[in-house]
GROMACS .gro file of C-alpha atoms in nm:
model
  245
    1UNK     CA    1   2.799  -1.074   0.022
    2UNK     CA    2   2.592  -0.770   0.102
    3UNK     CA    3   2.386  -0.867   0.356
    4UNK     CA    4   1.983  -0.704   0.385
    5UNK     CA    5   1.901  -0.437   0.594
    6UNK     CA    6   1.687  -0.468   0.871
    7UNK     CA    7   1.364  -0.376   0.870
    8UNK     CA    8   1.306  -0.021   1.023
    9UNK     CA    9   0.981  -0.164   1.178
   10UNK     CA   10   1.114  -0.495   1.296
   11UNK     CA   11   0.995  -0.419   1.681
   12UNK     CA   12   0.643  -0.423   1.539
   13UNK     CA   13   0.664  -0.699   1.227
   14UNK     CA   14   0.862  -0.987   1.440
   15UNK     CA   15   0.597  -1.001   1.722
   16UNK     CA   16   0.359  -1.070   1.434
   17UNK     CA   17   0.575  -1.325   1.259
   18UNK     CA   18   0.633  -1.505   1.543
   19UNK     CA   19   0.256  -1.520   1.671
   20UNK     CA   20   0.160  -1.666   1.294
   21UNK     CA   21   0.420  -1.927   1.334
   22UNK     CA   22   0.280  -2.047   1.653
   23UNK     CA   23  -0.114  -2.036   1.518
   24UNK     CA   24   0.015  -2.274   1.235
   25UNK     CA   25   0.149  -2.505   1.474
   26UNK     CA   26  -0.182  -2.475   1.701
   27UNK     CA   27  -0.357  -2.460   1.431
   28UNK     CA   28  -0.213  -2.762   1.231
   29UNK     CA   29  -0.275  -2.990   1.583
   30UNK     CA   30  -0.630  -2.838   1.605
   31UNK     CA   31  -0.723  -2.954   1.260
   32UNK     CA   32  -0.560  -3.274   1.314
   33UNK     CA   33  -0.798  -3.322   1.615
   34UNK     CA   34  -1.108  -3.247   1.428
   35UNK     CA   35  -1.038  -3.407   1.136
   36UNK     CA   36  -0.956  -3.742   1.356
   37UNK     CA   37  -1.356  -3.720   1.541
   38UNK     CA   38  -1.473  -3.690   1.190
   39UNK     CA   39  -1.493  -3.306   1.147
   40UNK     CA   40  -1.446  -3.156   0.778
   41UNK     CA   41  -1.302  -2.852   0.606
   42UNK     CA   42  -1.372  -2.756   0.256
   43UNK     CA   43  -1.069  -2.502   0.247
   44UNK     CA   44  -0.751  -2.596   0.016
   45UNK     CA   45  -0.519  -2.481  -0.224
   46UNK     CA   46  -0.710  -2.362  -0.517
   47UNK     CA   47  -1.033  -2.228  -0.299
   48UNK     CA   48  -1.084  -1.847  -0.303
   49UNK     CA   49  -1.448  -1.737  -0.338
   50UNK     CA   50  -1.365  -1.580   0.042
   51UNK     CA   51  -1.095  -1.363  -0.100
   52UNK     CA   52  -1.360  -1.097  -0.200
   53UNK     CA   53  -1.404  -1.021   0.141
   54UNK     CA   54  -1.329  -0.693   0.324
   55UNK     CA   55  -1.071  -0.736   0.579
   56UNK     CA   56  -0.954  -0.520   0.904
   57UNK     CA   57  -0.577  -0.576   1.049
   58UNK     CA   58  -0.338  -0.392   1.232
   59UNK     CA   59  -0.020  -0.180   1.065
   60UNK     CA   60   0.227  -0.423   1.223
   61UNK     CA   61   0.039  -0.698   1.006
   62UNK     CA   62  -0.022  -0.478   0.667
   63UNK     CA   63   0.353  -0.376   0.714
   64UNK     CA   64   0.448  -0.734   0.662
   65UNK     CA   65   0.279  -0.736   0.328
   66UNK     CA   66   0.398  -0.398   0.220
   67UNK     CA   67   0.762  -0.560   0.255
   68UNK     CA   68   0.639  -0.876   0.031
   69UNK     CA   69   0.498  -0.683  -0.231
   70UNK     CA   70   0.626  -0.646  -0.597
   71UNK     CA   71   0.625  -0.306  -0.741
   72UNK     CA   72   0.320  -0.402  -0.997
   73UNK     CA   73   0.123  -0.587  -0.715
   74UNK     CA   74   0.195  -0.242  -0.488
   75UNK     CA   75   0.004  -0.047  -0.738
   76UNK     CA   76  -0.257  -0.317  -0.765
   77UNK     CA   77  -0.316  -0.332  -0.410
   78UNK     CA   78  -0.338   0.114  -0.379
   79UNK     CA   79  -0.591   0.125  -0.689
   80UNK     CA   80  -0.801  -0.170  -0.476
   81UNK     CA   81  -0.786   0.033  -0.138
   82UNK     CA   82  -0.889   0.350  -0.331
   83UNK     CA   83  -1.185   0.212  -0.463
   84UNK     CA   84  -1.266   0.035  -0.124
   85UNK     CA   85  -1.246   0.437  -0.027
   86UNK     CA   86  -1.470   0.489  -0.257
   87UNK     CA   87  -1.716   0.232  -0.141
   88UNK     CA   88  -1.703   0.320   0.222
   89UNK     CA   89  -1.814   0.711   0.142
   90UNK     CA   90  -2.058   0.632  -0.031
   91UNK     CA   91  -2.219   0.298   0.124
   92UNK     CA   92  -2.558   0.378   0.283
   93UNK     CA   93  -2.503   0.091   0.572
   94UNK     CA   94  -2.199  -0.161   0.670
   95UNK     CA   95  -2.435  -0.427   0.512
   96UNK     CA   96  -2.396  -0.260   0.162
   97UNK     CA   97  -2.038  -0.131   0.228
   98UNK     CA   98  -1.973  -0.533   0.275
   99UNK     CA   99  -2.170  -0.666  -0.021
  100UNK     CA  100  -2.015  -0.355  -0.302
  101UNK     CA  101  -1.671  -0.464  -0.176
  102UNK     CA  102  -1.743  -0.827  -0.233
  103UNK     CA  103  -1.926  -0.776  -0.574
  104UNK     CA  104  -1.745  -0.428  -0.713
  105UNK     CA  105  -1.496  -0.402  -0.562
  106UNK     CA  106  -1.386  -0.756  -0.628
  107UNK     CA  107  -1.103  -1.016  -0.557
  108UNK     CA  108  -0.758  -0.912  -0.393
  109UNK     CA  109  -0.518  -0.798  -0.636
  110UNK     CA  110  -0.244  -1.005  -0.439
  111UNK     CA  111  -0.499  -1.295  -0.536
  112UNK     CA  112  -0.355  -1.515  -0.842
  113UNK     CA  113  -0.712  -1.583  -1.022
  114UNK     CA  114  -0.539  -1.892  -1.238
  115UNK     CA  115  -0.427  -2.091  -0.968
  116UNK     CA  116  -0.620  -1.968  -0.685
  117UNK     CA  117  -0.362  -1.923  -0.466
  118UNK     CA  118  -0.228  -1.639  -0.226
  119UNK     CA  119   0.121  -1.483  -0.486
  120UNK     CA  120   0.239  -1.351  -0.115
  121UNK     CA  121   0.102  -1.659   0.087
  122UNK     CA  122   0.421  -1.598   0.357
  123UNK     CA  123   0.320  -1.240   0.431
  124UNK     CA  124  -0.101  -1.291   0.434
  125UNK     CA  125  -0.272  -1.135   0.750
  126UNK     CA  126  -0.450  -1.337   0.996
  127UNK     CA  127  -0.800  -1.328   0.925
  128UNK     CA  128  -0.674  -1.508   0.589
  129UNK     CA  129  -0.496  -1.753   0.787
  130UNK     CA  130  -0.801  -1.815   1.033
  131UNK     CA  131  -1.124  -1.819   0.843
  132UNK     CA  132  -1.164  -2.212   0.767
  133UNK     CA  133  -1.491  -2.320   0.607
  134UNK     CA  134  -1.701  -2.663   0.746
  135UNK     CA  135  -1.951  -2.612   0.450
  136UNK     CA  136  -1.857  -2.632   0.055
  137UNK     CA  137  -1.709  -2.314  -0.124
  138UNK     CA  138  -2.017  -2.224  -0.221
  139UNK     CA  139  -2.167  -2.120   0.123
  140UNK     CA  140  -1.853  -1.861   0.112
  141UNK     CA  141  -1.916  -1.723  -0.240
  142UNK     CA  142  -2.113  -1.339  -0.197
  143UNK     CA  143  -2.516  -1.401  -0.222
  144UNK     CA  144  -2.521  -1.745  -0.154
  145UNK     CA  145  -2.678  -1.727   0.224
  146UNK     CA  146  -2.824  -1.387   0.086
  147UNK     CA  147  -3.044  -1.591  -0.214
  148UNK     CA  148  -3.184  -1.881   0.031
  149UNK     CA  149  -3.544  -1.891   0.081
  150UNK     CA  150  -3.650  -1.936   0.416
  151UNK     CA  151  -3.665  -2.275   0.384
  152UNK     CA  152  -3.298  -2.317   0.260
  153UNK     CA  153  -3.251  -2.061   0.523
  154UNK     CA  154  -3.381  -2.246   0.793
  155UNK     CA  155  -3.203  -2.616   0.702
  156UNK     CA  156  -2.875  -2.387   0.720
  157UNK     CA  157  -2.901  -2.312   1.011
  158UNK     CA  158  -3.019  -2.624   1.148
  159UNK     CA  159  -2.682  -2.759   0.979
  160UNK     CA  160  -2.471  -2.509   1.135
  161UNK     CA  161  -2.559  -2.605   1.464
  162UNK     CA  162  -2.540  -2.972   1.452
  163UNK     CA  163  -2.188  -2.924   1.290
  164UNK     CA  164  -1.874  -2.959   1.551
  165UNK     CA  165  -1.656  -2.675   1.540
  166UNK     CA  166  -1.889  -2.352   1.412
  167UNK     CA  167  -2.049  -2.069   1.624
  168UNK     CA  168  -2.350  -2.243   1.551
  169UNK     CA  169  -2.481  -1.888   1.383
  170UNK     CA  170  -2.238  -1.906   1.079
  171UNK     CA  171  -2.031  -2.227   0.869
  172UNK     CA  172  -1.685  -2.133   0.981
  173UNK     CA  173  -1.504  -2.291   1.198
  174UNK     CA  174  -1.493  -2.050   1.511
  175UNK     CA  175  -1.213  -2.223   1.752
  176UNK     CA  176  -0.973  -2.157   1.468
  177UNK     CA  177  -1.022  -1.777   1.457
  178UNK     CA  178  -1.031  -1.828   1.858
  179UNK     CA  179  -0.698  -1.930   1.817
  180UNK     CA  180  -0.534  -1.634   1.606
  181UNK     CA  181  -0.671  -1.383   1.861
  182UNK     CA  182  -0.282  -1.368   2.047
  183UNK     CA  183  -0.162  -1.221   1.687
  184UNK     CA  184  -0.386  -0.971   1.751
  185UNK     CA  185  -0.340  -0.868   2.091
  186UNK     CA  186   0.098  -0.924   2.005
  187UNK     CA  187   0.022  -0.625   1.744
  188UNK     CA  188  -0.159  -0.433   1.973
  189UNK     CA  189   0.117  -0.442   2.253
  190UNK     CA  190   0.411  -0.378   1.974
  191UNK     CA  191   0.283  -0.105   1.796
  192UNK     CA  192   0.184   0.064   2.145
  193UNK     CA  193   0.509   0.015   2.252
  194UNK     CA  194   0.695   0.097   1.975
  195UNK     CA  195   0.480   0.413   1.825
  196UNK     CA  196   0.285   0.481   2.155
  197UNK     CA  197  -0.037   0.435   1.929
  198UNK     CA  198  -0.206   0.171   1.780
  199UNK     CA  199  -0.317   0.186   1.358
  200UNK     CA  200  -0.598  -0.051   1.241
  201UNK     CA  201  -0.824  -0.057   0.924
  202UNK     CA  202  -0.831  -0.229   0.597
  203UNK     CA  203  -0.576  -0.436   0.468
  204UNK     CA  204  -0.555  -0.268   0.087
  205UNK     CA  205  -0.537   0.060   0.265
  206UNK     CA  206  -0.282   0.028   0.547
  207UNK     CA  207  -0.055  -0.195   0.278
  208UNK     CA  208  -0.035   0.110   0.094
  209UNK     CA  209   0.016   0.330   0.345
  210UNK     CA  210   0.346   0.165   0.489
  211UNK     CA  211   0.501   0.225   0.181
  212UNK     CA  212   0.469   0.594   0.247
  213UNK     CA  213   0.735   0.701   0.416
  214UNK     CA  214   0.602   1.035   0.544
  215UNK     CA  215   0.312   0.879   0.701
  216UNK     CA  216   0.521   0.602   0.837
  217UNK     CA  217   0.733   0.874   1.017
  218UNK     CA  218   0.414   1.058   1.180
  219UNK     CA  219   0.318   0.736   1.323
  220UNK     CA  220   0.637   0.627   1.466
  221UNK     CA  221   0.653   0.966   1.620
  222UNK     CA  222   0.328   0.860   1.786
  223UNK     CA  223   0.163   1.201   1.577
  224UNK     CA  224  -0.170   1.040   1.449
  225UNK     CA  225  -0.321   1.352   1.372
  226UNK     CA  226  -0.022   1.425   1.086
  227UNK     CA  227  -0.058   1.099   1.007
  228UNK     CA  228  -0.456   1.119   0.961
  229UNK     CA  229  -0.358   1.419   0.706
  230UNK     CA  230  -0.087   1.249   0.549
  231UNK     CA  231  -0.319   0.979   0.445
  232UNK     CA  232  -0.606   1.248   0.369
  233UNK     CA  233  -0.396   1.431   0.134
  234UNK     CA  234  -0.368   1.108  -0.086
  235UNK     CA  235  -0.704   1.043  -0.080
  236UNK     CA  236  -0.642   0.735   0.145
  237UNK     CA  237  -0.846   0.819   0.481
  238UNK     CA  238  -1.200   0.709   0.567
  239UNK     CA  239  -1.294   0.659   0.906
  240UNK     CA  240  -1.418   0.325   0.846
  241UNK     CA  241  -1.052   0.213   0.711
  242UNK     CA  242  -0.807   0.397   0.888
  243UNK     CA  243  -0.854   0.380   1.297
  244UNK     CA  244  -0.564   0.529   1.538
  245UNK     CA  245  -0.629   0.535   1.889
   0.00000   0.00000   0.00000
């Protein structure tokens, strides 16, 4: 039996893997907490009106996905970060660049719209693991806090902070995303010490981009500026989406 090769990026990916297998376990005793003191979440299998929603990761994360990914969901997921390119040259403020991705841009393509559920749930990035709702879907869908009147506006926030478990600014449930921040910082510390650089930006982008293998190559030599025109010359770099530092 031919067994599979290993992953050329393993000394970035495994860090990550291992850090989401201890949030679930944190997170899973967290929730069990709450939920025991009477706390609430509105998140479950089915849910997705937050899966419109822009989101930054690292390259050790996207990487992860770019491995998962079918050929026909790979395509899906370049045409998406192209047109979230689009959006971010042309957005007039990070306000607008947010609300166009959410309402133009649309749903992730990984997204399967039937069942509502994650096709690569195994390989999602953190902030789709983290963000937890303790208000109904509908608080999450785009417009919703954006079409209160001040009144509605006002009881919302009067909600949010007598609810255990938010920011008490926003519905989500904040000691939850607390909780994924290691994943974050295990990234950081692999990718610098593997590549010597770190690579952030959005999700749809940086998927696509691990599949290049020239680009992949500049950054593991640690060359960010051949990466930066790697991903330029495909029409895949924004400064907005595509950080190295």
């Amino acid at each position: 039996m031919t067994q599979p090769r290993p992953s050329p990026h393993a000394a970035v990916t495994e860090p990550v893997r291992a850090g989401y297998a201890r949030y679930a376990q944190q997170a899973e005793r967290w929730l069990g907490r709450y939920q025991q003191q009477g706390g609430r979440v509105y998140c479950g299998a089915g849910c997705f009106a937050c899966c419109n929603m822009p989101i930054r990761v690292s390259l050790a994360e996207a990487l992860i996905m770019t491995a998962a990914l079918t050929p026909e969901q790979a395509r899906a997921v370049e045409a998406h970060a192209r047109a979230a390119v689009t959006n971010a040259r042309t957005a007039r403020s990070d306000d607008q660049y947010v609300q166009r991705h959410r309402d133009e841009v649309g749903y992730c393509p990984i997204l399967n719209r039937e069942s509502g559920g994650c096709s690569q749930y195994d390989a999602r990035p953190t902030r789709c693991r983290d963000t937890f709702s303790a208000f109904p879907a509908m608080y999450c869908e785009s417009g919703t806090l954006e079409r209160m009147t001040r009144r509605e506006q006002a009881e919302y926030r009067r909600e949010v902070a007598r609810t255990p478990g938010t920011d008490g600014e926003l519905h989500f449930i904040a000691p939850l995303e607390h909780l994924s921040e290691p994943v974050w910082v295990a990234a950081a510390r692999a990718m610098r010490q593997s590549w010597g650089l770190e690579v952030w930006g959005d999700f749809w982008l940086l998927t696509t981009l691990g599949a290049d293998p020239k680009f992949m190559a500049a950054v593991a030599q640690g060359n960010a500026r051949a990466a930066w025109q790697i991903a330029s010359g495909r029409g895949l770099a924004h400064r907005m989406l595509l950080e190295m530092e």
